[in-house]
Coordinates of C-alpha atoms and ligand atoms in Angstrom, one line a residue:
X1 CA 31.0 -23.5 -14.9
X2 CA 32.3 -22.3 -18.2
X3 CA 29.6 -23.5 -20.6
X4 CA 28.6 -21.1 -23.2
X5 CA 25.9 -21.7 -25.8
X6 CA 26.4 -19.3 -28.7
X7 CA 23.1 -17.6 -29.4
X8 CA 22.8 -18.7 -33.0
X9 CA 19.0 -18.9 -33.1
X10 CA 18.6 -15.5 -31.5
X11 CA 21.0 -13.9 -33.9
X12 CA 19.3 -15.6 -37.0
X13 CA 15.8 -14.7 -35.8
X14 CA 16.8 -11.1 -35.2
X15 CA 18.6 -10.7 -38.5
X16 CA 16.2 -12.5 -40.8
X17 CA 12.8 -12.1 -39.2
X18 CA 12.9 -8.9 -37.1
X19 CA 15.4 -6.6 -38.9
X20 CA 14.8 -7.8 -42.5
X21 CA 18.5 -8.5 -43.2
X22 CA 19.1 -9.0 -46.9
X23 CA 22.3 -9.5 -48.8
X24 CA 23.3 -9.9 -52.4
X25 CA 26.4 -11.8 -51.3
X26 CA 25.1 -14.4 -48.9
X27 CA 21.8 -16.3 -48.7
X28 CA 20.0 -17.2 -45.5
X29 CA 21.2 -20.8 -45.5
X30 CA 24.8 -19.9 -46.0
X31 CA 24.6 -17.2 -43.3
X32 CA 23.2 -19.7 -40.9
X33 CA 26.0 -22.2 -41.8
X34 CA 28.6 -19.5 -41.1
X35 CA 27.0 -18.8 -37.7
X36 CA 26.9 -22.5 -36.9
X37 CA 30.5 -23.0 -37.7
X38 CA 31.6 -20.0 -35.7
X39 CA 29.6 -21.3 -32.8
X40 CA 31.6 -24.5 -32.7
X41 CA 35.0 -22.6 -32.4
X42 CA 33.5 -20.2 -29.9
X43 CA 32.0 -22.9 -27.7
X44 CA 34.6 -25.7 -28.0
X45 CA 37.8 -23.7 -28.2
X46 CA 37.5 -20.1 -27.0
X47 CA 35.0 -20.4 -24.2
X48 CA 36.9 -23.0 -22.2
X49 CA 40.0 -20.8 -22.2
X50 CA 38.2 -17.7 -20.9
X51 CA 38.9 -18.5 -17.2
X52 CA 42.3 -19.9 -18.0
X53 CA 43.2 -16.5 -19.3
X54 CA 41.8 -14.8 -16.3
X55 CA 43.8 -17.0 -13.8
X56 CA 47.1 -17.3 -15.7
X57 CA 47.4 -13.8 -17.2
X58 CA 50.4 -12.7 -19.3
X59 CA 54.1 -12.8 -19.0
X60 CA 56.4 -10.0 -20.1
X61 CA 59.9 -11.3 -20.9
X62 CA 63.2 -9.5 -20.5
X63 CA 63.4 -9.4 -24.3
X64 CA 60.1 -7.4 -24.3
X65 CA 58.1 -10.4 -25.6
X66 CA 54.7 -11.2 -24.2
X67 CA 53.6 -14.8 -23.6
X68 CA 49.9 -15.4 -23.9
X69 CA 48.2 -17.8 -21.5
X70 CA 48.2 -21.5 -22.1
X71 CA 46.1 -22.6 -25.1
X72 CA 45.6 -19.1 -26.5
X73 CA 48.2 -19.4 -29.3
X74 CA 46.7 -22.7 -30.4
X75 CA 43.2 -21.1 -30.3
X76 CA 44.5 -18.2 -32.4
X77 CA 46.0 -20.6 -35.0
X78 CA 42.6 -22.4 -35.3
X79 CA 40.8 -19.0 -35.6
X80 CA 43.2 -17.8 -38.3
X81 CA 43.4 -21.0 -40.2
X82 CA 39.6 -21.3 -40.2
X83 CA 39.6 -17.9 -42.2
X84 CA 37.6 -16.2 -39.4
X85 CA 39.7 -13.1 -39.4
X86 CA 38.7 -12.4 -43.0
X87 CA 34.9 -12.5 -42.8
X88 CA 33.9 -8.8 -43.5
X89 CA 36.9 -7.7 -45.5
X90 CA 37.6 -6.9 -49.1
X91 CA 37.9 -10.0 -51.4
X92 CA 40.7 -8.3 -53.4
X93 CA 43.0 -8.8 -50.4
X94 CA 41.8 -12.2 -49.4
X95 CA 38.7 -11.2 -47.4
X96 CA 35.5 -13.0 -47.6
X97 CA 33.5 -9.9 -48.5
X98 CA 30.6 -10.9 -46.2
X99 CA 28.2 -8.3 -44.8
X100 CA 29.1 -6.6 -41.5
X101 CA 25.7 -7.6 -40.1
X102 CA 26.8 -11.3 -40.4
X103 CA 30.3 -10.5 -39.2
X104 CA 28.7 -9.0 -36.1
X105 CA 26.9 -12.2 -35.5
X106 CA 30.2 -14.1 -35.8
X107 CA 32.0 -11.6 -33.6
X108 CA 29.4 -11.7 -30.9
X109 CA 30.4 -15.3 -30.4
X110 CA 34.1 -14.6 -30.1
X111 CA 33.4 -11.8 -27.6
X112 CA 30.9 -13.9 -25.6
X113 CA 33.2 -16.9 -25.5
X114 CA 36.4 -15.1 -24.6
X115 CA 36.4 -11.2 -24.6
X116 CA 40.1 -11.0 -23.8
X117 CA 40.9 -13.1 -26.9
X118 CA 38.3 -11.3 -29.1
X119 CA 40.0 -7.9 -28.5
X120 CA 42.9 -9.0 -30.8
X121 CA 40.7 -9.2 -33.9
X122 CA 38.7 -6.2 -32.9
X123 CA 41.8 -3.9 -32.8
X124 CA 43.1 -5.5 -36.0
X125 CA 39.8 -4.6 -37.7
X126 CA 40.4 -0.9 -36.9
X127 CA 43.9 -1.1 -38.6
X128 CA 42.5 -2.9 -41.7
X129 CA 39.8 -0.2 -42.1
X130 CA 42.2 2.6 -41.6
X131 CA 44.6 1.3 -44.3
X132 CA 41.7 0.3 -46.6
X133 CA 40.2 3.8 -46.5
X134 CA 43.3 6.0 -46.1
X135 CA 46.3 3.9 -47.2
X136 CA 48.2 4.4 -50.5
X137 CA 48.0 1.6 -53.1
X138 CA 51.5 0.5 -52.0
X139 CA 50.4 0.3 -48.4
X140 CA 47.3 -1.6 -49.2
X141 CA 49.2 -4.1 -51.2
X142 CA 51.8 -4.6 -48.6
X143 CA 49.7 -4.8 -45.4
X144 CA 46.1 -5.7 -46.1
X145 CA 46.4 -9.3 -47.2
X146 CA 48.4 -10.3 -44.1
X147 CA 46.3 -8.3 -41.7
X148 CA 43.1 -9.7 -43.2
X149 CA 44.3 -13.3 -43.0
X150 CA 45.5 -12.8 -39.4
X151 CA 49.1 -13.7 -40.2
X152 CA 49.8 -10.2 -38.9
X153 CA 47.8 -8.3 -36.3
X154 CA 47.2 -4.5 -36.0
X155 CA 46.9 -2.1 -33.0
X156 CA 45.6 1.4 -32.3
X157 CA 48.1 3.7 -30.5
X158 CA 46.3 6.8 -29.4
X159 CA 46.6 7.1 -25.6
X160 CA 49.4 8.7 -23.7
X161 CA 49.6 9.4 -20.0
X162 CA 48.5 13.0 -20.4
X163 CA 46.3 12.5 -23.4
X164 CA 43.2 10.2 -22.9
X165 CA 39.9 11.6 -24.1
X166 CA 41.7 14.7 -25.1
X167 CA 44.0 13.7 -27.9
X168 CA 44.9 17.3 -28.6
X169 CA 47.4 16.9 -25.7
X170 CA 49.4 14.1 -27.4
X171 CA 53.2 14.5 -27.5
X172 CA 54.5 11.5 -29.5
X173 CA 56.8 13.0 -32.2
X174 CA 57.3 12.2 -35.8
X175 CA 60.3 13.6 -37.7
X176 CA 60.5 13.5 -41.5
X177 CA 63.4 11.4 -42.7
X178 CA 65.2 11.9 -46.0
X179 CA 63.9 8.8 -47.6
X180 CA 60.3 9.9 -47.2
X181 CA 59.6 7.8 -44.1
X182 CA 59.3 9.2 -40.6
X183 CA 61.0 8.6 -37.3
X184 CA 58.5 8.1 -34.4
X185 CA 59.4 8.6 -30.8
X186 CA 57.5 8.8 -27.5
X187 CA 55.4 6.6 -25.2
X188 CA 51.9 5.2 -25.7
X189 CA 50.0 3.6 -22.8
X190 CA 47.3 1.0 -22.5
X191 CA 47.9 -0.4 -26.0
X192 CA 45.7 -3.5 -26.4
X193 CA 47.6 -6.4 -28.0
X194 CA 50.7 -4.1 -28.4
X195 CA 52.8 -7.2 -28.0
X196 CA 51.9 -10.9 -28.0
X197 CA 52.9 -14.3 -29.5
X198 CA 50.0 -14.9 -31.9
X199 CA 51.4 -13.5 -35.1
X200 CA 54.7 -13.0 -37.0
X201 CA 54.4 -9.2 -37.1
X202 CA 52.4 -6.5 -35.3
X203 CA 51.4 -3.4 -37.2
X204 CA 51.0 -0.4 -35.0
X205 CA 48.9 2.5 -36.1
X206 CA 50.3 5.4 -34.2
X207 CA 49.2 9.0 -33.7
X208 CA 52.1 11.5 -33.5
X209 CA 52.8 15.1 -34.1
X210 CA 55.1 16.6 -36.7
X211 CA 57.5 19.5 -35.9
X212 CA 55.7 22.8 -36.1
X213 CA 52.2 21.2 -36.4
X214 CA 49.3 22.9 -34.7
X215 CA 49.3 22.0 -31.0
X216 CA 45.7 20.7 -30.9
X217 CA 43.9 17.8 -32.7
X218 CA 44.4 19.5 -36.1
X219 CA 48.2 18.8 -35.7
X220 CA 48.1 15.1 -35.4
X221 CA 49.1 12.6 -38.1
X222 CA 48.7 8.8 -38.4
X223 CA 51.7 6.4 -39.0
X224 CA 52.1 2.7 -39.8
X225 CA 54.8 1.5 -37.5
X226 CA 55.5 -2.3 -38.0
X227 CA 57.3 -4.3 -35.3
X228 CA 59.4 -5.9 -38.0
X229 CA 60.5 -3.9 -41.0
X230 CA 60.4 -5.1 -44.6
X231 CA 63.9 -6.5 -44.5
X232 CA 63.0 -8.5 -41.4
X233 CA 65.0 -6.3 -39.0
X234 CA 63.4 -5.2 -35.6
X235 CA 61.9 -1.7 -35.6
X236 CA 62.7 0.7 -32.8
X237 CA 59.5 -0.1 -30.8
X238 CA 59.1 -2.3 -27.8
X239 CA 56.7 -3.2 -25.0
X240 CA 58.1 -2.0 -21.8
X241 CA 55.3 -2.8 -19.4
X242 CA 52.1 -4.7 -19.0
X243 CA 49.4 -3.2 -16.8
X244 CA 47.7 -5.3 -14.1
X245 CA 44.0 -4.8 -14.4
X246 CA 40.6 -5.4 -12.8
X247 CA 39.6 -7.7 -15.7
X248 CA 40.5 -9.0 -19.2
X249 CA 43.6 -10.4 -17.7
X250 CA 44.4 -12.3 -21.0
X251 CA 44.4 -9.2 -23.1
X252 CA 47.9 -7.6 -23.1
X253 CA 47.5 -3.9 -22.2
X254 CA 50.9 -2.6 -23.1
X255 CA 53.1 0.4 -22.5
X256 CA 54.8 0.9 -25.8
X257 CA 58.0 2.7 -26.1
X258 CA 59.0 4.3 -29.5
X259 CA 62.3 5.6 -30.6
X260 CA 64.7 4.8 -27.8
X261 CA 67.3 4.0 -30.4
X262 CA 66.9 7.0 -32.6
X263 CA 63.3 6.7 -33.9
X264 CA 61.0 3.9 -35.0
X265 CA 60.5 3.9 -38.8
X266 CA 56.9 5.0 -39.6
X267 CA 55.0 5.4 -42.8
X268 CA 52.6 8.3 -43.1
X269 CA 49.0 7.3 -43.8
X270 CA 46.3 9.7 -45.0
X271 CA 48.5 12.8 -45.2
X272 CA 50.2 15.1 -42.8
X273 CA 47.9 16.5 -40.1
X274 CA 45.1 14.2 -41.3
X275 CA 45.4 11.9 -38.2
X276 CA 42.1 12.8 -36.6
X277 CA 40.1 11.8 -39.7
X278 CA 42.0 8.5 -40.0
X279 CA 41.5 7.9 -36.3
X280 CA 37.7 8.2 -36.6
X281 CA 37.8 5.6 -39.4
X282 CA 39.7 3.3 -37.0
X283 CA 37.4 4.0 -34.1
X284 CA 33.9 4.2 -35.4
X285 CA 33.3 0.6 -36.2
X286 CA 35.4 -0.4 -33.2
X287 CA 32.9 1.6 -31.1
X288 CA 30.0 -0.4 -32.5
X289 CA 32.0 -3.6 -31.8
X290 CA 32.6 -2.5 -28.2
X291 CA 28.8 -2.2 -27.9
X292 CA 28.6 -5.7 -29.3
X293 CA 31.1 -6.8 -26.6
X294 CA 28.7 -5.5 -24.0
X295 CA 25.8 -7.6 -25.5
X296 CA 28.1 -10.6 -25.8
X297 CA 29.4 -10.7 -22.2
X298 CA 25.8 -9.9 -21.0
X299 CA 24.6 -13.0 -22.9
X300 CA 27.2 -15.2 -21.4
X301 CA 26.7 -14.0 -17.8
X302 CA 22.9 -14.3 -18.1
X303 CA 23.2 -17.9 -19.4
X304 CA 25.3 -18.8 -16.4
X305 CA 22.8 -17.1 -14.0
X306 CA 19.9 -19.0 -15.6
X307 CA 21.6 -22.3 -15.3
X308 CA 22.5 -21.7 -11.6
X309 CA 19.0 -20.6 -10.7
X310 CA 17.5 -23.7 -12.3
X311 CA 19.7 -25.8 -10.0
X312 CA 19.9 -24.0 -6.7
X313 CA 17.2 -25.0 -4.2
X314 CA 16.3 -22.5 -1.6
X315 CA 13.1 -21.3 0.0
X316 CA 9.6 -22.5 -0.4
X317 CA 6.8 -21.8 -2.9
X318 CA 4.0 -19.6 -1.6
X319 CA 1.5 -21.8 -3.4
X320 CA 2.7 -25.4 -2.7
X321 CA 4.7 -24.8 0.4
X322 CA 7.4 -27.1 -1.1
X323 CA 11.1 -26.2 -1.4
X324 CA 11.9 -24.9 -4.9
X325 CA 14.8 -23.9 -7.1
X326 CA 15.4 -20.2 -6.9
X327 CA 14.2 -19.5 -10.4
X328 CA 10.7 -20.1 -9.0
X329 CA 10.9 -16.9 -6.9
X330 CA 9.4 -13.8 -8.3
X331 CA 12.4 -11.7 -7.5
X332 CA 14.8 -14.1 -9.1
X333 CA 12.5 -14.3 -12.1
X334 CA 12.7 -10.5 -12.2
X335 CA 16.5 -10.5 -12.3
X336 CA 16.7 -13.2 -14.9
X337 CA 14.0 -11.5 -17.1
X338 CA 15.7 -8.2 -16.8
X339 CA 19.0 -9.7 -17.9
X340 CA 17.4 -11.3 -20.9
X341 CA 15.3 -8.4 -21.9
X342 CA 18.2 -5.9 -21.7
X343 CA 20.6 -8.2 -23.5
X344 CA 18.1 -8.8 -26.3
X345 CA 17.2 -5.2 -26.7
X346 CA 20.9 -4.3 -26.8
X347 CA 21.5 -6.9 -29.4
X348 CA 18.6 -5.7 -31.6
X349 CA 19.9 -2.1 -31.6
X350 CA 23.5 -3.2 -32.3
X351 CA 22.5 -5.4 -35.3
X352 CA 20.2 -2.6 -36.6
X353 CA 23.3 -0.4 -36.6
X354 CA 25.3 -3.2 -38.3
X355 CA 22.8 -3.5 -41.1
X356 CA 23.0 0.3 -41.6
X357 CA 26.7 0.0 -41.7
X358 CA 26.5 -2.3 -44.7
X359 CA 24.1 0.2 -46.3
X360 CA 26.5 3.1 -45.6
X361 CA 29.4 1.1 -47.2
X362 CA 27.3 0.5 -50.2
X363 CA 26.8 4.3 -50.5
X364 CA 23.4 4.8 -49.0
X365 CA 23.5 8.3 -47.4
X366 CA 20.5 7.7 -45.2
X367 CA 22.1 4.5 -43.9
X368 CA 25.3 6.5 -43.2
X369 CA 23.4 9.1 -41.2
X370 CA 21.6 6.3 -39.2
X371 CA 24.8 4.4 -38.3
X372 CA 26.5 7.6 -37.4
X373 CA 23.7 8.5 -35.1
X374 CA 23.4 5.0 -33.5
X375 CA 27.2 4.4 -33.0
X376 CA 27.5 6.4 -29.7
X377 CA 24.1 5.0 -28.5
X378 CA 25.1 1.4 -29.2
X379 CA 28.6 1.9 -27.6
X380 CA 27.4 3.5 -24.4
X381 CA 23.9 2.0 -23.8
X382 CA 25.0 -1.6 -24.5
X383 CA 28.2 -1.4 -22.4
X384 CA 26.0 0.0 -19.6
X385 CA 23.7 -3.0 -20.1
X386 CA 26.8 -5.2 -19.6
X387 CA 27.3 -3.6 -16.2
X388 CA 23.8 -4.2 -15.1
X389 CA 23.5 -7.8 -16.5
X390 CA 26.8 -9.0 -15.0
X391 CA 25.8 -7.4 -11.7
X392 CA 22.5 -9.3 -11.8
X393 CA 24.2 -12.5 -12.8
X394 CA 26.3 -12.3 -9.6
X395 CA 23.2 -11.4 -7.6
X396 CA 21.3 -14.4 -8.8
X397 CA 24.2 -16.6 -7.5
X398 CA 24.0 -15.1 -4.1
X399 CA 27.2 -15.5 -2.1
X400 CA 28.6 -17.9 -4.7
X401 CA 28.6 -15.1 -7.2
X402 CA 31.3 -13.3 -5.1
X403 CA 33.4 -16.4 -5.0
X404 CA 35.8 -16.6 -8.0
X405 CA 35.4 -20.3 -8.3
X406 CA 32.0 -19.8 -9.8
X407 CA 33.6 -17.7 -12.5
X408 CA 30.6 -15.4 -12.8
X409 CA 32.7 -12.7 -11.1
X410 CA 35.0 -12.7 -14.1
X411 CA 32.3 -11.3 -16.4
X412 CA 31.6 -8.5 -14.0
X413 CA 35.3 -7.6 -13.8
X414 CA 35.9 -8.0 -17.5
X415 CA 32.8 -6.0 -18.5
X416 CA 34.0 -3.0 -16.4
X417 CA 36.4 -1.8 -19.1
X418 CA 33.6 -1.5 -21.7
X419 CA 32.2 1.9 -20.7
X420 CA 35.8 3.3 -20.6
X421 CA 37.7 2.4 -23.7
X422 CA 37.1 3.4 -27.3
X423 CA 35.9 6.8 -25.9
X424 CA 34.3 6.8 -22.5
X425 CA 30.5 6.7 -22.3
X426 CA 30.6 10.3 -21.3
X427 CA 32.4 11.1 -24.5
X428 CA 29.8 9.0 -26.5
X429 CA 27.0 11.0 -24.9
X430 CA 28.8 14.3 -25.9
X431 CA 29.3 12.9 -29.5
X432 CA 25.5 12.1 -29.7
X433 CA 24.4 15.5 -28.3
X434 CA 26.9 17.8 -30.0
X435 CA 28.0 16.1 -33.2
X436 CA 25.1 13.8 -34.1
X437 CA 22.1 16.0 -32.9
X438 CA 23.1 19.7 -32.6
X439 CA 25.2 19.8 -35.8
X440 CA 22.2 19.0 -38.1
X441 CA 19.5 20.5 -35.9
X442 CA 18.3 17.0 -35.0
X443 CA 17.6 16.0 -38.6
X444 CA 19.1 12.5 -38.4
X445 CA 17.7 11.8 -35.0
X446 CA 14.1 12.8 -36.1
X447 CA 14.5 10.7 -39.3
X448 CA 15.4 7.7 -37.3
X449 CA 12.6 8.2 -34.8
X450 CA 10.1 8.7 -37.6
X451 CA 11.2 5.3 -39.1
X452 CA 10.9 3.7 -35.7
X453 CA 7.4 5.1 -35.4
X454 CA 6.4 3.9 -38.8
X455 CA 7.5 0.4 -37.8
X456 CA 5.6 0.2 -34.5
X457 CA 3.6 -3.0 -34.1
X458 CA -0.1 -2.1 -34.1
X459 CA -0.8 -3.6 -30.7
X460 CA 1.8 -1.5 -29.0
X461 CA 1.2 1.8 -30.9
X462 CA -0.4 3.7 -28.1
X463 CA 2.1 3.1 -25.4
X464 CA 5.3 3.2 -27.5
X465 CA 3.9 6.3 -29.5
X466 CA 3.8 8.2 -26.2
X467 CA 7.5 7.4 -25.5
X468 CA 8.4 8.5 -29.1
X469 CA 6.7 11.8 -28.6
X470 CA 8.5 12.4 -25.4
X471 CA 11.9 11.6 -27.0
X472 CA 11.2 13.9 -29.8
X473 CA 10.4 16.7 -27.4
X474 CA 13.6 16.1 -25.4
X475 CA 15.6 16.3 -28.6
X476 CA 13.8 19.5 -29.5
X477 CA 14.8 20.9 -26.1
X478 CA 18.4 19.9 -26.6
X479 CA 18.5 21.6 -30.0
X480 CA 16.8 24.7 -28.5
X481 CA 19.3 24.7 -25.6
X482 CA 22.2 24.4 -28.0
X483 CA 20.9 27.2 -30.3
X484 CA 20.6 29.3 -27.1
X485 CA 24.3 28.8 -26.5
X486 CA 24.0 27.0 -23.2
X487 CA 26.5 24.3 -24.1
X488 CA 27.1 23.2 -20.5
X489 CA 23.5 22.4 -20.3
X490 CA 23.6 20.4 -23.5
X491 CA 26.5 18.4 -21.9
X492 CA 24.5 17.8 -18.8
X493 CA 21.5 16.6 -20.8
X494 CA 23.6 14.3 -23.0
X495 CA 24.0 11.1 -20.9
X496 CA 20.3 10.7 -19.7
X497 CA 19.2 11.5 -23.2
X498 CA 21.4 8.8 -24.7
X499 CA 20.1 6.3 -22.2
X500 CA 16.5 7.1 -22.9
X501 CA 17.2 6.9 -26.6
X502 CA 18.7 3.5 -26.2
X503 CA 15.9 2.2 -24.0
X504 CA 13.2 3.5 -26.3
X505 CA 14.8 2.4 -29.6
X506 CA 15.8 -1.0 -28.1
X507 CA 12.3 -1.3 -26.7
X508 CA 10.6 -0.7 -30.1
X509 CA 12.8 -3.3 -31.8
X510 CA 12.0 -5.8 -29.0
X511 CA 8.3 -5.0 -29.3
X512 CA 8.6 -5.8 -33.1
X513 CA 10.3 -9.0 -32.2
X514 CA 7.5 -9.9 -29.8
X515 CA 4.8 -9.1 -32.3
X516 CA 6.5 -11.2 -35.1
X517 CA 6.9 -14.1 -32.6
X518 CA 3.3 -13.9 -31.6
X519 CA 2.3 -14.5 -35.2
X520 CA 4.3 -17.8 -35.1
X521 CA 2.7 -19.1 -32.0
X522 CA 3.3 -22.4 -30.3
X523 CA 7.0 -23.0 -30.2
X524 CA 8.9 -22.4 -26.9
X525 CA 11.4 -20.1 -28.7
X526 CA 8.8 -17.8 -30.0
X527 CA 6.7 -17.8 -26.8
X528 CA 9.9 -16.7 -25.0
X529 CA 10.3 -13.8 -27.4
X530 CA 6.7 -12.7 -26.7
X531 CA 7.3 -12.9 -23.0
X532 CA 10.6 -11.0 -23.1
X533 CA 9.1 -8.2 -25.1
X534 CA 6.2 -8.0 -22.7
X535 CA 8.6 -7.9 -19.7
X536 CA 10.7 -5.1 -21.3
X537 CA 7.6 -2.9 -22.0
X538 CA 6.4 -3.2 -18.5
X539 CA 9.6 -3.2 -16.5
X540 CA 12.4 -1.5 -18.4
X541 CA 10.8 0.9 -20.8
X542 CA 9.4 3.2 -18.0
X543 CA 13.0 4.0 -17.0
X544 CA 13.2 6.0 -20.3
X545 CA 10.6 8.4 -18.9
X546 CA 12.7 9.1 -15.9
X547 CA 15.8 9.6 -18.0
X548 CA 14.0 12.0 -20.3
X549 CA 12.7 13.9 -17.2
X550 CA 16.3 14.1 -15.9
X551 CA 17.6 15.2 -19.3
X552 CA 15.1 18.0 -19.7
X553 CA 14.7 19.2 -16.1
X554 CA 17.4 17.6 -13.8
X555 CA 20.3 19.1 -15.6
X556 CA 19.3 22.6 -14.6
X557 CA 20.6 21.8 -11.1
X558 CA 24.2 21.2 -12.3
Ligands
LIG601 C1 42.3 -2.0 -20.6 C2 42.4 -0.8 -21.5 C3 42.7 -0.9 -22.9 C4 42.9 0.2 -23.7 N1 43.2 0.0 -25.0 C5 43.6 1.1 -25.7 C6 44.2 0.9 -27.0 O1 44.3 -0.2 -27.6 N2 44.6 2.0 -27.7 C7 44.6 3.2 -27.1 O2 45.0 4.2 -27.8 N3 44.0 3.5 -25.9 C8 43.6 2.4 -25.2 N4 43.0 2.5 -23.9 C9 42.8 3.9 -23.4 C10 41.3 4.3 -23.4 O3 40.8 4.5 -24.7 C11 41.3 5.6 -22.5 O4 41.4 5.1 -21.1 C12 40.0 6.3 -22.6 O5 39.9 7.0 -23.9 C13 39.8 7.4 -21.6 O6 40.9 8.2 -21.4 P1 41.5 8.4 -19.9 O7 41.6 7.1 -19.3 O8 42.7 9.2 -20.0 O9 40.3 9.1 -19.1 P2 40.1 10.7 -19.1 O10 40.1 11.3 -20.4 O11 41.0 11.3 -18.1 O12 38.6 10.8 -18.5 C14 38.3 10.7 -17.1 C15 36.8 11.0 -16.9 O13 36.5 12.4 -17.4 C16 35.5 12.3 -18.4 N5 35.8 13.3 -19.5 C17 37.0 13.6 -20.0 N6 36.9 14.6 -20.9 C18 35.6 14.9 -21.0 C19 34.9 15.8 -21.8 N7 35.5 16.6 -22.7 N8 33.5 15.9 -21.6 C20 32.9 15.1 -20.7 N9 33.6 14.2 -19.9 C21 34.9 14.1 -20.0 C22 35.5 10.9 -19.0 O14 34.3 10.5 -19.5 C23 35.9 10.1 -17.8 O15 34.7 9.8 -17.0 C24 42.8 1.5 -23.1 C25 42.5 1.6 -21.8 C26 42.3 0.5 -21.0 C27 42.1 0.8 -19.5

C-alpha cells in the first residue's frame, strides 16, 4: 500500500486555530489553496514513487553521472514547473516570498510523500540561504534566481572521512588563484544530491581550509563550487562513489572528489575563515526541516498502520465474543494513539518554531531567541519520534510489517538517518545545553517556558503547571552545574533534558489544541483532537518526569 493522504486539515487547524499564524503576505484562503495544490502533487506524483525509489535505487555511470530512479526526473520537472521550489524565497530573485510557516506545511507533504525526493529541495534551501545572507551582490545575481526556480540545485559539502561532528578536523584545501578565485581539492563524503540528473547545474557549497589558516574550526572557509562553470566547461569536481544505505535509497549519497585535475574553481563566500558562521546559516533552517522530515514520515507510517488495523481481523472482542479488526484491541489502540499523539505534538512544536523563524527574519529579537532555542529540540525530539512511530507502525502490522512487500518497513529504514545527519541528536542536545541554555544563563529557555505557562488551557493548568515547574528546576540545575564547571555532567544531562523539554512543550501545545477543539464540539475532526490531547497527557507526558529525573540525578552515575 502506498496511499498517502497529505494532512492538509491538520496543518491548517494547527497554524490558524492553535498557533495563531498571521501573515501580511498571505490570507487564510490563499494559504489553504497553496496547501491543497501541494497536496495534489505530493499525493498523486511523489507518493507513488516512494517505493519505486526504494526498490530501484540509483546508478553511477562510468562518466560519473548519477541516474535517478524511474519517474523521479519527471516528478522533479513537475515540482519545478509548478513553482514549488520558490515558495519561501526572496521575490527579488523569483521567489514567492511566502512565510516559512506555510512553506513548512508544503514541505511536510514532500517529505511525507517521498523523503528521498524531498532531500533535494531541502539541501538546495541551505545553499539559497547561505548565498542570500553571505553572498556578494554579484554572487546573488548569478546564482539565486536559478537555485530558487530549481533550474539548478545546491548541496552542502561539510563531511570528510575524519571530520564528521568535528569539522575542526577537515582537510579539504583551498588555494588562492591569481584571478581572485580559489582552487579547491580534497574529498567530501556522504554528500546528499552531490550528483543527479534533475538539473542543468549543481552548485556545491564546500568547506575548505586556506594555507596557514588556524587548524581548528576558526580556520575554515566556505566556497561556491559549481559543477559547470560560467563558460559551460566542466569544473574539476566529480562523484566517484555512491553509498549503499539502510534507507533513502533514492537519495544520492555521494563521495565527491575535488581537484584531481589541478583544483576545482571555487568562489569564496562570506570572507576568508568565516566558513563556520556561513555553515550555521546553511544548517540552522535545515535542522528544523530535518525535524519536519521526522514528523512527515511519522505521519505517513501511522496512516498506513491505521489503514491496516482497520482491515486486519484477528482475535475476539472481550465484550461480544465476536472476531474483530485489530484496531478494536486496547493494545493496538494504544499503539495507534501513541503514534498519532506523538506525530501531532511533534508537528505542533515544529510549526511553532517555523512561525518564530518568520518573526526572526522580520527582525523580532525575541522570536530569534525562541527559534534558536527550539531548533535543536525540534531536530532531535521529532526525529526520535519518527523512530518510535515507524517502529509502532511495523508492530501494528505484525509479521507483515517485517515483510518488505507491505512497504511499511521502508519508513522505518528511511527514518533511521534522521537522528544522524544535520548534526547527530547528541550534538543537538549539546547545542541546547551549552549554547542555548548555559550561554545566557537559561534566559531564553525561561522566557519560552513562561510563555508556555501563560498560554496553558485553564482545565489543564494544574497538571501541566507541575511539569513546567519541574522543567524550570532542571534547567536551573543545568545552569548551576555549568557555573560550577562540571561540563561533563552538563553533557550527560543534555539528552534527557532535551527529551523532557520536547515532551512538555509539545504536550502543552497539544493540550491547547484539545482545548480549542473542545470549544468547537460535534465534528469528528475536533473530537479526534480532544481525544488525542487527552491520550498524550495521560500516556506520553509522564515520560517527561522520568527524563527530568534522569537528567538531574541519573547523570551522576556516568
Ligand atoms: C545518508 C547521509 C547523508 C548525509 N548528507 C550529508 C550532506 O549532504 N553533507 C554533509 O556534509 N554531510 C552529510 N552527511 C554526514 C552527516 O552529517 C554526519 O554523518 C554527521 O554529522 C555525523 O558525523 P559522523 O558520521 O562522522 O559521526 P561522528 O561524529 O563520528 O559521531 C559518532 C557518535 O559520537 C557522538 N559524538 C561525536 N562528537 C561528539 C561530541 N562532541 N559530544 C557528544 N557526542 C559526540 C555522535 O553524536 C555520534 O553518536 C550525511 C550522512 C549520511 C549517512
